Short mmCIF file of C-alpha atoms and ligand atoms in Angstrom, two decimals:
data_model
loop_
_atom_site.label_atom_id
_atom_site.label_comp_id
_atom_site.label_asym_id
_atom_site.label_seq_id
_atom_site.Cartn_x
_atom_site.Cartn_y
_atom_site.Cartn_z
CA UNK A 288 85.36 115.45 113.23
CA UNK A 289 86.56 112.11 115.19
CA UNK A 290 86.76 109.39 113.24
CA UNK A 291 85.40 106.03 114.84
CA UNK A 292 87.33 102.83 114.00
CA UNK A 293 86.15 99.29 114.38
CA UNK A 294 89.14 96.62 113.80
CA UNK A 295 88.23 94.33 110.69
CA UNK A 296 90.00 91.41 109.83
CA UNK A 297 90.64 91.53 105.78
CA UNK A 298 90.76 94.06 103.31
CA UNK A 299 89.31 92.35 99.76
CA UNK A 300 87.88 94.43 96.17
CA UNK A 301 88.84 96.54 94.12
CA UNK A 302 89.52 100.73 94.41
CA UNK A 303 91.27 103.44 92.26
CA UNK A 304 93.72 105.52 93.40
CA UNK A 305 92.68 109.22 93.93
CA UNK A 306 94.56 111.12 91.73
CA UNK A 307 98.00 112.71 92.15
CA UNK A 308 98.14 115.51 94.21
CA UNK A 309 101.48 116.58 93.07
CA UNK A 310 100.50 116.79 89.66
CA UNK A 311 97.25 118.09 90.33
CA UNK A 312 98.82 121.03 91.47
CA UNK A 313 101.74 121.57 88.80
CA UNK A 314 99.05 121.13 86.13
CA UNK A 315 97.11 124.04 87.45
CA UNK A 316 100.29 125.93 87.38
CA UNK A 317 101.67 125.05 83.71
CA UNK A 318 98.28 125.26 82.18
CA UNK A 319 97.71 129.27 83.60
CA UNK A 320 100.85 130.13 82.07
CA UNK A 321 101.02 128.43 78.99
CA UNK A 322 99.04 129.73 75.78
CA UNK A 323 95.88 128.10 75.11
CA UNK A 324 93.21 125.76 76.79
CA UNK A 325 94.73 122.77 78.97
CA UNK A 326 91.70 119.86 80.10
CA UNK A 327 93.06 118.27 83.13
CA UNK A 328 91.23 114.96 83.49
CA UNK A 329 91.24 113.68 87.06
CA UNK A 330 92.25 116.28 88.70
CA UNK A 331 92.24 115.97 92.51
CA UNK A 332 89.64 118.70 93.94
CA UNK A 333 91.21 118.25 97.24
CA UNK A 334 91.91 120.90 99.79
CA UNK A 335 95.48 121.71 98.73
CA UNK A 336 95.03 121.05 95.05
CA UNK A 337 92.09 123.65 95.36
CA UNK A 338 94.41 126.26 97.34
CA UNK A 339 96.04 126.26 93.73
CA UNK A 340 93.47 127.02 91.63
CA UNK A 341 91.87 130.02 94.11
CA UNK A 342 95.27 131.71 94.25
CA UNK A 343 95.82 131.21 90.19
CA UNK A 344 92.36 132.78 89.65
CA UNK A 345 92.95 135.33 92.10
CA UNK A 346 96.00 136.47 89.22
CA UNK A 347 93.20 136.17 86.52
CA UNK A 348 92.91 132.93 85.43
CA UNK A 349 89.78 131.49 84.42
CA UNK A 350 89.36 128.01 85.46
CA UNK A 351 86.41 126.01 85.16
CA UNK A 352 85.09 122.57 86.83
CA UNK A 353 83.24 121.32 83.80
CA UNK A 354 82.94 118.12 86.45
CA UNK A 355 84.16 117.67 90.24
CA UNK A 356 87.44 116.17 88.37
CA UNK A 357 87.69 118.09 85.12
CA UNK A 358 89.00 121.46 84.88
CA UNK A 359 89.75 123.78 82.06
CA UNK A 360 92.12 126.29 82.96
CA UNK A 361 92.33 129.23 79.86
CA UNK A 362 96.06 129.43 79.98
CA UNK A 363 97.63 133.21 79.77
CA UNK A 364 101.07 132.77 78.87
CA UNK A 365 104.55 133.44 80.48
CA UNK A 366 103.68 137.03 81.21
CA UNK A 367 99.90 136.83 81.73
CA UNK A 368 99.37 136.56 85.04
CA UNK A 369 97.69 139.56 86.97
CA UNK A 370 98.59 141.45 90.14
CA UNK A 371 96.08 139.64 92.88
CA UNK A 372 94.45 142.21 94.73
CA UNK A 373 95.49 141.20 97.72
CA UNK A 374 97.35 138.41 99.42
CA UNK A 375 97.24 134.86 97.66
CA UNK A 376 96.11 132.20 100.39
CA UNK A 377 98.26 128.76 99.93
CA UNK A 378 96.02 127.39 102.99
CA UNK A 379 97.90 123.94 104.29
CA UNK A 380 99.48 123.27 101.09
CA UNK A 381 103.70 123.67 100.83
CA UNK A 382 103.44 122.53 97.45
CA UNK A 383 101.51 125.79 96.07
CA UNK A 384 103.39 127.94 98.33
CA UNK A 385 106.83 126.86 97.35
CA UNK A 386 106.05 126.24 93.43
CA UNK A 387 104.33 129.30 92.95
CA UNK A 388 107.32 131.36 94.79
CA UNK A 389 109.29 130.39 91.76
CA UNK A 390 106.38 131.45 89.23
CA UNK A 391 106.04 134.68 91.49
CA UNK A 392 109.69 135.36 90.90
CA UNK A 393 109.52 136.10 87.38
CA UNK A 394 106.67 138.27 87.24
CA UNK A 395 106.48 142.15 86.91
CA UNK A 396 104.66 142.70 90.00
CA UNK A 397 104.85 142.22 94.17
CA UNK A 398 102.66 139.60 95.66
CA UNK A 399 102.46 138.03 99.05
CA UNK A 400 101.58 134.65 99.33
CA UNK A 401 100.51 133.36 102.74
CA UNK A 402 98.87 130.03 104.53
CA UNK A 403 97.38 128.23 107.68
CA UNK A 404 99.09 128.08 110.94
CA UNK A 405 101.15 125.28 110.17
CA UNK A 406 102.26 126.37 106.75
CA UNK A 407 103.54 129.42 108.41
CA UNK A 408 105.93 127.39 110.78
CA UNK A 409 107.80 125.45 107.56
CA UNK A 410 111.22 126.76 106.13
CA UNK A 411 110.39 129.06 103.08
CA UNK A 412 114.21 130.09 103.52
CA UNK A 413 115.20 126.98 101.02
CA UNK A 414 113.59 128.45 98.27
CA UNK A 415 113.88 132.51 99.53
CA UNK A 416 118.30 131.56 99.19
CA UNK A 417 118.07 129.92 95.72
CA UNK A 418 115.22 132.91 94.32
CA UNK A 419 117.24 135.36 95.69
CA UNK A 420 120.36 134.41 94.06
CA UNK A 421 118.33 134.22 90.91
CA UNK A 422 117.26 138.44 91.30
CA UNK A 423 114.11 137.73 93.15
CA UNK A 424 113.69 140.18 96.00
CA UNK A 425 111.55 138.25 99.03
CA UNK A 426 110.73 138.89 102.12
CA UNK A 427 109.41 136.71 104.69
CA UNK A 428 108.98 136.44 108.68
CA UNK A 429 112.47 136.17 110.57
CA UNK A 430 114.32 137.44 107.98
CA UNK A 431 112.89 135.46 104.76
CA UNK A 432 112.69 131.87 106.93
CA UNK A 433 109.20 131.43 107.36
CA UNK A 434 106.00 132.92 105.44
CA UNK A 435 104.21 135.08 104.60
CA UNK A 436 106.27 135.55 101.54
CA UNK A 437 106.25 139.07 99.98
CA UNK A 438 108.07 138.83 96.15
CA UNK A 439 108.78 141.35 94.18
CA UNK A 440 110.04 139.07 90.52
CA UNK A 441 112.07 141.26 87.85
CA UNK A 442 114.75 140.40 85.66
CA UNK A 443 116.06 136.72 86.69
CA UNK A 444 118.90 135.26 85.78
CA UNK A 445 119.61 131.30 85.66
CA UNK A 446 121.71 129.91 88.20
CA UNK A 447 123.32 126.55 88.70
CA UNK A 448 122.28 125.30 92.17
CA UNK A 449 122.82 121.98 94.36
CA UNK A 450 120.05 121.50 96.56
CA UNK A 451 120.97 121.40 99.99
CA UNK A 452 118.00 119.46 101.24
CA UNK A 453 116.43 116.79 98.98
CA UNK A 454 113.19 118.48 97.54
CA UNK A 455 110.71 118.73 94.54
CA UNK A 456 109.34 121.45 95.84
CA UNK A 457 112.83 123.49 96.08
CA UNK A 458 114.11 121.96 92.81
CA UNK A 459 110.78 122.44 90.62
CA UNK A 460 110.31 126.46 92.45
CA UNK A 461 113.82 127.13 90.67
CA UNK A 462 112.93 125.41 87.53
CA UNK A 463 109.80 127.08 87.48
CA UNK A 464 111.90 130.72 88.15
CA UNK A 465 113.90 129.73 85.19
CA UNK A 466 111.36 129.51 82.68
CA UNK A 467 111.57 133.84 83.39
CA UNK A 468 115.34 133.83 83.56
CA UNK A 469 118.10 134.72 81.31
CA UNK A 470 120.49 132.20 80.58
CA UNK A 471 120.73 128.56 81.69
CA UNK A 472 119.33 127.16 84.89
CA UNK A 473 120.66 123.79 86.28
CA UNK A 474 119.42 122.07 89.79
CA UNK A 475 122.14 119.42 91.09
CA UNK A 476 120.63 116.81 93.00
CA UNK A 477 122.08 114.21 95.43
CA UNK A 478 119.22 112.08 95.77
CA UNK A 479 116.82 112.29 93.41
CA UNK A 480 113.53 113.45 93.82
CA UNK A 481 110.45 113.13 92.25
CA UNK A 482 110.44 114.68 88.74
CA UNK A 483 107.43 115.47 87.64
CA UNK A 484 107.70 119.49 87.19
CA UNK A 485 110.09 118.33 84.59
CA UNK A 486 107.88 115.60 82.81
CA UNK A 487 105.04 117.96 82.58
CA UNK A 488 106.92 120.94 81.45
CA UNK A 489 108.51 118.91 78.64
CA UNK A 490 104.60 117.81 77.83
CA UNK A 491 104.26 121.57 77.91
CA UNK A 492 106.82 122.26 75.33
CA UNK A 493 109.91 123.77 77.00
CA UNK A 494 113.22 122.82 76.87
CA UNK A 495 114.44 120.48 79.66
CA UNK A 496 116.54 117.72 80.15
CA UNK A 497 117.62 115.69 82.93
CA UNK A 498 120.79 113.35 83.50
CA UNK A 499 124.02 112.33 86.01
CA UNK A 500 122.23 114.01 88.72
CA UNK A 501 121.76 117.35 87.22
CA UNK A 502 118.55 118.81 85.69
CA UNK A 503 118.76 121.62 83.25
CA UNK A 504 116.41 123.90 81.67
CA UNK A 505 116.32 126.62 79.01
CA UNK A 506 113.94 129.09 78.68
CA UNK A 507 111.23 129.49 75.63
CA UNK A 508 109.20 131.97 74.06
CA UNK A 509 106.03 130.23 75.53
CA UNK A 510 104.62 126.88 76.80
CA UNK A 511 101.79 125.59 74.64
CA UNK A 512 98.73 124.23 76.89
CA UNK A 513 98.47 120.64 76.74
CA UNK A 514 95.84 117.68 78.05
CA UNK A 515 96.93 116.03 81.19
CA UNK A 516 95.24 113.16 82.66
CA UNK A 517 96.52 112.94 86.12
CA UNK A 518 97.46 108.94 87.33
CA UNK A 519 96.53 107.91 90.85
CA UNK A 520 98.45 109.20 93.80
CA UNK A 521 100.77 106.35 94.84
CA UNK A 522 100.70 108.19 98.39
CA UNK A 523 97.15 107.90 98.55
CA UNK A 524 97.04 104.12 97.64
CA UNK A 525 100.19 103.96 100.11
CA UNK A 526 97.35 103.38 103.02
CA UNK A 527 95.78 100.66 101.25
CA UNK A 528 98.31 99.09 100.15
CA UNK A 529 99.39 98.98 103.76
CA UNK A 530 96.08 97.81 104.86
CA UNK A 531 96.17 94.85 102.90
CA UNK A 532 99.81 93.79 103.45
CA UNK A 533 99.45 94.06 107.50
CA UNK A 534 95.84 91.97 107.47
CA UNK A 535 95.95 88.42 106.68
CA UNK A 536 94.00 87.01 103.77
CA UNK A 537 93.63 90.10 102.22
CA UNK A 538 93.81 90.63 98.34
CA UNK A 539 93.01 94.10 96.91
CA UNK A 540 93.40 95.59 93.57
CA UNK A 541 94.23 99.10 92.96
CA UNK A 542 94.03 100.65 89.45
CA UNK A 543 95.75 103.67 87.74
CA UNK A 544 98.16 104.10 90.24
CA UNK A 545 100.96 106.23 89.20
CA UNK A 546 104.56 104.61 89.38
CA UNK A 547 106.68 107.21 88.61
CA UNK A 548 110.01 105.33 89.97
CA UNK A 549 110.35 108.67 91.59
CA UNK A 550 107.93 107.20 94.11
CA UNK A 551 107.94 103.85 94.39
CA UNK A 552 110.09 103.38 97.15
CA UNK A 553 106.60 102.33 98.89
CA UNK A 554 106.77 98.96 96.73
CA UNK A 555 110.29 98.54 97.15
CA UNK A 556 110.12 98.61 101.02
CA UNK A 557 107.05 96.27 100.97
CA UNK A 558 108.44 93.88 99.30
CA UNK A 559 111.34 93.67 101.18
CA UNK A 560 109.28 93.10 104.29
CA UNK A 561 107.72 90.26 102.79
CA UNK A 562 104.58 91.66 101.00
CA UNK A 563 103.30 90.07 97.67
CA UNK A 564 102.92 93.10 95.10
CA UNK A 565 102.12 92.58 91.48
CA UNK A 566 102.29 95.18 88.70
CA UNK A 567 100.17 94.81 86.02
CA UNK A 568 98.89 96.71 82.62
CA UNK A 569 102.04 99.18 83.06
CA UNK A 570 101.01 102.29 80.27
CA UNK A 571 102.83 105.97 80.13
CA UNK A 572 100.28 108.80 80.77
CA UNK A 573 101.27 112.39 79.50
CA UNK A 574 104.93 110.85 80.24
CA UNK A 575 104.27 109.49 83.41
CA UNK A 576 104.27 105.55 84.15
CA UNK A 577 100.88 104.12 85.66
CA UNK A 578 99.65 100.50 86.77
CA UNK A 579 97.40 98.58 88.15
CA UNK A 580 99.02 97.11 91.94
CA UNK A 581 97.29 94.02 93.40
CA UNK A 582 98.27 93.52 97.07
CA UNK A 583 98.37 89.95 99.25
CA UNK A 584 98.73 90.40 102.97
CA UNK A 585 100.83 87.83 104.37
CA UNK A 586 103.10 88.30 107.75
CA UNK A 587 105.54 91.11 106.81
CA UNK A 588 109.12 91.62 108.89
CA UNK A 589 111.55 94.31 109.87
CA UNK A 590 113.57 96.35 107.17
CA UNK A 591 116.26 99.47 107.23
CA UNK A 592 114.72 102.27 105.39
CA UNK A 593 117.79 105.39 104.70
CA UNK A 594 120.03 106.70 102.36
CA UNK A 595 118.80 107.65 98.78
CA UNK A 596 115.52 105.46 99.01
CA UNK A 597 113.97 108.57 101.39
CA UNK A 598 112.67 111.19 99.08
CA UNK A 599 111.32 108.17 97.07
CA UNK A 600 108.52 107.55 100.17
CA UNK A 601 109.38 110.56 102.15
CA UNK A 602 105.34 111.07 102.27
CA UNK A 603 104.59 107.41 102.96
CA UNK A 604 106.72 106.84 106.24
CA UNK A 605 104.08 107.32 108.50
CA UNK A 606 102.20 104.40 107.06
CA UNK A 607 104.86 102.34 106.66
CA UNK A 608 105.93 102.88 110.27
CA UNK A 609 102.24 101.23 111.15
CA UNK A 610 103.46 98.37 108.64
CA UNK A 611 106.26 98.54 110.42
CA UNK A 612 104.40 98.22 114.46
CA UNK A 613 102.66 95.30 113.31
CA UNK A 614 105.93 93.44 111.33
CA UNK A 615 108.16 90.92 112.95
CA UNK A 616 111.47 92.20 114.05
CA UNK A 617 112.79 95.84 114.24
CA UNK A 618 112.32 98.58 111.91
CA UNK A 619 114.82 101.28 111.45
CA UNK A 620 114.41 103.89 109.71
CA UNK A 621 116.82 107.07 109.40
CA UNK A 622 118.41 110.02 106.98
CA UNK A 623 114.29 111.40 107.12
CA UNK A 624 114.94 114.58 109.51
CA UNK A 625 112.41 115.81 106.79
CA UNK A 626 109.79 114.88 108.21
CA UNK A 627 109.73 116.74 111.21
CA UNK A 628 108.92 120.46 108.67
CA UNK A 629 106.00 118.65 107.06
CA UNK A 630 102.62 119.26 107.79
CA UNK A 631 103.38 118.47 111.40
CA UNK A 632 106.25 116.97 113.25
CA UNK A 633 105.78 113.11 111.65
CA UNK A 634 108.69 111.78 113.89
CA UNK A 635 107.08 112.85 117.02
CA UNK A 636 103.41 112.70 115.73
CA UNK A 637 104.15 108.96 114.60
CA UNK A 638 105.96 107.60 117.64
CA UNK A 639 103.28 109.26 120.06
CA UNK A 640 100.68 107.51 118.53
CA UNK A 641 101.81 104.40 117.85
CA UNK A 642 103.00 104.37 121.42
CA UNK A 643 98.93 104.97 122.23
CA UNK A 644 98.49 101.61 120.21
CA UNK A 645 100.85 99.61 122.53
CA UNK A 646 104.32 99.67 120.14
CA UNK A 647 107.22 99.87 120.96
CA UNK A 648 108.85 103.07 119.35
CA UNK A 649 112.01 104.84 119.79
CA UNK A 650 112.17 108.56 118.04
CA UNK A 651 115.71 109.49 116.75
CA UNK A 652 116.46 112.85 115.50
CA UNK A 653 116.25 111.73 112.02
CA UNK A 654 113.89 108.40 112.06
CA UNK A 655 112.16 105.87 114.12
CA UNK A 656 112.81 102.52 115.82
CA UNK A 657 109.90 100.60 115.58
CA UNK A 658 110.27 97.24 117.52
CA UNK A 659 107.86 95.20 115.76
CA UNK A 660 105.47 91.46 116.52
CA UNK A 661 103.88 92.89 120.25
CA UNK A 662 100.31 92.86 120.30
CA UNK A 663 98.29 96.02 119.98
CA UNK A 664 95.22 97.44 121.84
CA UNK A 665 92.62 100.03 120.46
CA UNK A 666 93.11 103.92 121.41
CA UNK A 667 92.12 107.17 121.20
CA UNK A 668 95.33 108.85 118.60
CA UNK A 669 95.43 112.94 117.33
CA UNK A 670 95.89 113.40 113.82
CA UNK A 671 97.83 116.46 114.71
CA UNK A 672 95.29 117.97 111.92
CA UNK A 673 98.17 116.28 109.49
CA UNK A 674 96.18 114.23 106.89
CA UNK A 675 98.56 111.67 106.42
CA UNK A 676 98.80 110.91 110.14
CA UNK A 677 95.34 110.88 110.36
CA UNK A 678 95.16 107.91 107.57
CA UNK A 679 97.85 106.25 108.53
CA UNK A 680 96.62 105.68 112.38
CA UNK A 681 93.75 104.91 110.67
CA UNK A 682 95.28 102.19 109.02
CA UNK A 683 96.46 100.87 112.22
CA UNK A 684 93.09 101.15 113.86
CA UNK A 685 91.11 99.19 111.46
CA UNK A 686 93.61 96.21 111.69
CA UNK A 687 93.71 96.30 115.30
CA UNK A 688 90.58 94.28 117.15
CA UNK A 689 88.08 96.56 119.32
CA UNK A 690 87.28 100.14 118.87
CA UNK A 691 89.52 103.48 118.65
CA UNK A 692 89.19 107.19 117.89
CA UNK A 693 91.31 109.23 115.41
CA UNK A 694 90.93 112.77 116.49
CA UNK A 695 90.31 115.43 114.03
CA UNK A 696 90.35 113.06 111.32
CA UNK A 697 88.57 115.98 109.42
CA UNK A 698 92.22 116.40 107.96
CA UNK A 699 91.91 114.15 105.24
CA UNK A 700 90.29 116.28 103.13
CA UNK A 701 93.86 117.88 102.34
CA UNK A 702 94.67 115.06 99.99
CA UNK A 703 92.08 112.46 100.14
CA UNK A 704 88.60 113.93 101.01
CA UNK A 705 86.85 110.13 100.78
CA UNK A 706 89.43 108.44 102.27
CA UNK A 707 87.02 106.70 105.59
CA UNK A 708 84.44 105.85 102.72
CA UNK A 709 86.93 104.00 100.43
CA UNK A 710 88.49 102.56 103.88
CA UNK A 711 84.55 101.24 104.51
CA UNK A 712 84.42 99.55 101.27
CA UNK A 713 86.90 97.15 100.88
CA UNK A 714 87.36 96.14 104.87
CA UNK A 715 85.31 93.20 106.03
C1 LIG B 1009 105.98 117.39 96.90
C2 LIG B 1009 107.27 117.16 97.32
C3 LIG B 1009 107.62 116.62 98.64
C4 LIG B 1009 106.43 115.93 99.29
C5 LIG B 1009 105.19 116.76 99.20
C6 LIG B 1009 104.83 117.04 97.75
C7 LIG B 1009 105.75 117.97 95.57
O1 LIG B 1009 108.02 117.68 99.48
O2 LIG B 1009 106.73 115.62 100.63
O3 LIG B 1009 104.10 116.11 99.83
O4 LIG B 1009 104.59 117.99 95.11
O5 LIG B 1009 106.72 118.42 94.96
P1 LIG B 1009 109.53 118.25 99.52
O6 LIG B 1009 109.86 118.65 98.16
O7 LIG B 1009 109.49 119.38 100.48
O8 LIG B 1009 110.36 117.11 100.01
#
C-alpha cells in the first residue's frame, strides 16, 4: 500500500498514544511464565506485539483477546512452557526474538526461533555470546551471528556481564536467562537503557534491583501473574509530537503517554530545539511513569544529539531528523551506529529520503548531518518496509505543501496499525 500525502498547515485536538510496544511484548512474556491469570489492559495488537503472543501459544499458552486490547494470558510458571512443534516465527519483531532467546535458554527443551527477511539480517550474536556463557547451547546462521536461532536451554548459571552495545533487548534476554540460572546474574551498563524488563519483573514478584550502572537479579521459586495496564508508546506519539512542533500554530494534546525517563530523550531534544512541551497529570502505572504531553509548534533550531542521550530516543531519530530538515541551523547527530541493524539501515534510509524532500543531508558512519531552514518540495520516498521510516517521512510529507507518496507505507502496522487515520484527524 502507498500512502498519499497532502501537505496541511496545523496539527490541532486531542489523541492518545497507542500503547507501548515494548511492554506489550514483555507482558506477554512475564504473564506465560508466571503462575496465575495476568489481564493486560491496552495491550498493543500490533504486528510485532502479536508475533509474541503466536509464538507463546505455540509453547502452550492460552491467551485470550477478551477485546482487540485486552488479553488474558493463563500464566504456566517458570517451567511450564511446552516444546512448540515446530519452529516459533518472531516475524519483523527483534524484540520477541531476542527476549525470548533468554526465556528459551532456560528451558528443558530445543527450539528454533526464526523471522522475516530483515530480522534474519540483524546480529543475534550479542545475545548468542552472553547465553552461551550462561550454558545455553545456540546455534544460528554464520556461526551463531544471524538467525534462525536453534537453543537447546539446560542448567544456567548467572553471569556478570557488561554490555558491549547499549541494548534492552541484550540486557533484559540475560535477565530473563537468569530467572533459570543458578546463582547471581548482574548486567553492567554504560549508558543506560530503557528498563522496563526490570520494572515489570519486580511487579511480577522477583527479586531485582538496579543501581551505579549495574542491574542485578536473583532468581525465585516463581513469578506471581500480575495486572498490567500498558501506558502509551512515547515512540508512537514521537511522530506527533514532531508534527506539531515543525507546523506553526499547532497545539495538540496527547494523553497517557508513557515517560519512563528511560525514553524521554524525545522531550529533551525538543525542547532544546525550541519546542514548547508541557507535562501534565504525571501518575505511576504498574511502576511506570505516564502523562499527558501538550505540544506548541513554534520555529525549532539545530541541536547535537550523542553520547549517553542515544539509547534514550534511539527509536525516535528518524523523526527527529525530519524535525531536524525543517529546523534552522545544522543538526548533528552521532554515537547512533545502531541504527543501521534496526529494522532497516535508518542512516541510509533517512538521508535518502530526506534528500528526495530537497534537504540537505550528510550520512556519517554513526549519524547524520542535517543542514536545516532550505525549503522543501513534495516526493515520492520508500519506507524501506521499516515502520518507523514510513511515519516519520510521513511526518515530513504532511508539513510540506503539495502532494507526495510514501511507498509501502503498509509497514506501519508493525507498531502503529492506525497511524494515517490518527495522522487524518488532528491535521487541518
Ligand atoms: C527495545 C529496545 C531497543 C529498541 C527497540 C525495542 C525493547 O532495541 O530500539 O525498538 O523493547 O527492548 P535495542 O535493545 O536493540 O537497542
Amino acid at each position: 500500500m502507498d500512502a498519499i500525502l497532502e501537505g496541511k498547515r496545523r496539527i490541532k485536538g486531542e489523541i492518545t498514544a497507542p500503547p507501548d510496544k515494548s511492554i506489550s511484548h514483555r507482558s506477554v512474556m512475564l504473564g506465560a511464565i508466571a503462575e496465575g491469570v495476568t489481564e493486560v489492559e491496552r495491550f498493543l495488537p500490533a504486528d510485532d506485539c502479536l508475533s509474541t503472543v503466536e509464538c507463546f501459544r505455540k509453547m502452550g499458552i492460552d491467551i485470550r483477546f477478551d477485546a482487540p486490547d485486552k488479553l488474558v494470558i493463563n500464566g504456566r510458571g517458570l517451567r511450564g512452557l511446552k516444546k512448540p512443534d515446530g519452529p516459533l516465527y518472531a516475524g519483523n519483531s527483534g524484540t520477541t526474538i531476542r527476549l525470548l532467546s533468554g526465556i528459551l535458554a532456560g528451558q528443558s527443551f530445543e527450539a528454533t526461533i526464526t523471522g522475516d527477511e530483515s530480522l534474519l539480517k540483524r546480529p543475534m550474536g550479542r545475545v548468542v555470546e552472553p547465553l552461551s556463557m550462561m550454558g545455553a547451547v545456540i546455534e544460528g546462521a554464520c556461526g551463531g551471528k544471524y538467525a534462525p536461532l536453534t537453543i537447546r536451554g539446560g542448567r544456567l548459571r548467572g553471569i556478570r556481564y557488561e554490555l558491549p552495545v547499549a541494548s534492552a533487548q541484550v540486557k533484559s534476554a540475560i535477565l530473563l536467562a537468569g530467572l533459570y540460572a543458578e546463582g547471581e546474574t548482574t548486567v553492567i551498563e554504560k549508558h543506560k537503557t530503557r528498563d522496563h524488563t526490570e520494572i515489570m519483573l519486580a511487579h511480577f514478584g522477583s527479586r531485582i534491583s538496579a543501581a551505579d550502572g549495574e542491574v542485578r537479579l536473583t532468581p525465585v521459586d516463581k513469578l506471581s501473574a500480575g495486572r498490567v495496564t500498558v501506558p502509551g508508546d512515547i515512540s508512537s506519539a514521537a511522530f506527533f509530537m514532531v508534527a506539531a512542533a515543525i507546523n506553526e500554530d499547532s497545539e495538540l494534546l496527547i494523553k497517557d503517554v508513557g515517560i519512563n525517563p528511560t525514553r524521554t530523550g524525545i522531550i529533551d531534544v525538543l525542547r532544546k530545539m525550541g519546542c514548547d512541551i508541557k507535562i501534565h497529570d504525571e501518575r505511576i502505572q504498574n511502576g511506570e511513569k505516564v502523562a499527558n504531553l501538550f505540544i506548541k509548534g513554534n520555529g525549532l533550531c539545530g541541536t547535537t544529539i550523542e553520547g549517553e542521550i542515544i539509547p534514550r530516543l534511539i527509536d525516535e531519530i528518524p523523526v527527529i531528523a525530519v524535525a531536524a530538515a525543517f529546523a534552522e541551523g545544522e543538526t548533528v547527530i552521532r554515537d547512533a551506529g545502531e541504527l543501521r541493524v534496526k529494522e532497516s539501515d535508518r542512516i541510509k534510509a533517512i538521508a535518502d529520503n530526506l534528500r528526495r524532500f530537497g534537504a540537505d543531508v550528510t550520512e556519517l558512519e554513526d549519524g547524520l548531518i542535517i543542514r536545516g531552514g532550505r525549503s522543501l518540495k513534495p516526493a515520492e520516498v520508500e519506507s524501506f518496509g521499516d515502520h518507523r521510516i514510513a511515519m516519520a517521512m510521513a511526518v515530513a510529507a504532511l508539513s510540506i505543501p503539495g502532494v507526495s507518496k510514501i511507498k509501502n507505507a503498509e509497514c506501519v502496522k508493525i507498531s502503529f496499525p492506525d497511524f494515517f487515520e490518527t495522522l487524518g484527524k488532528v491535521s487541518e
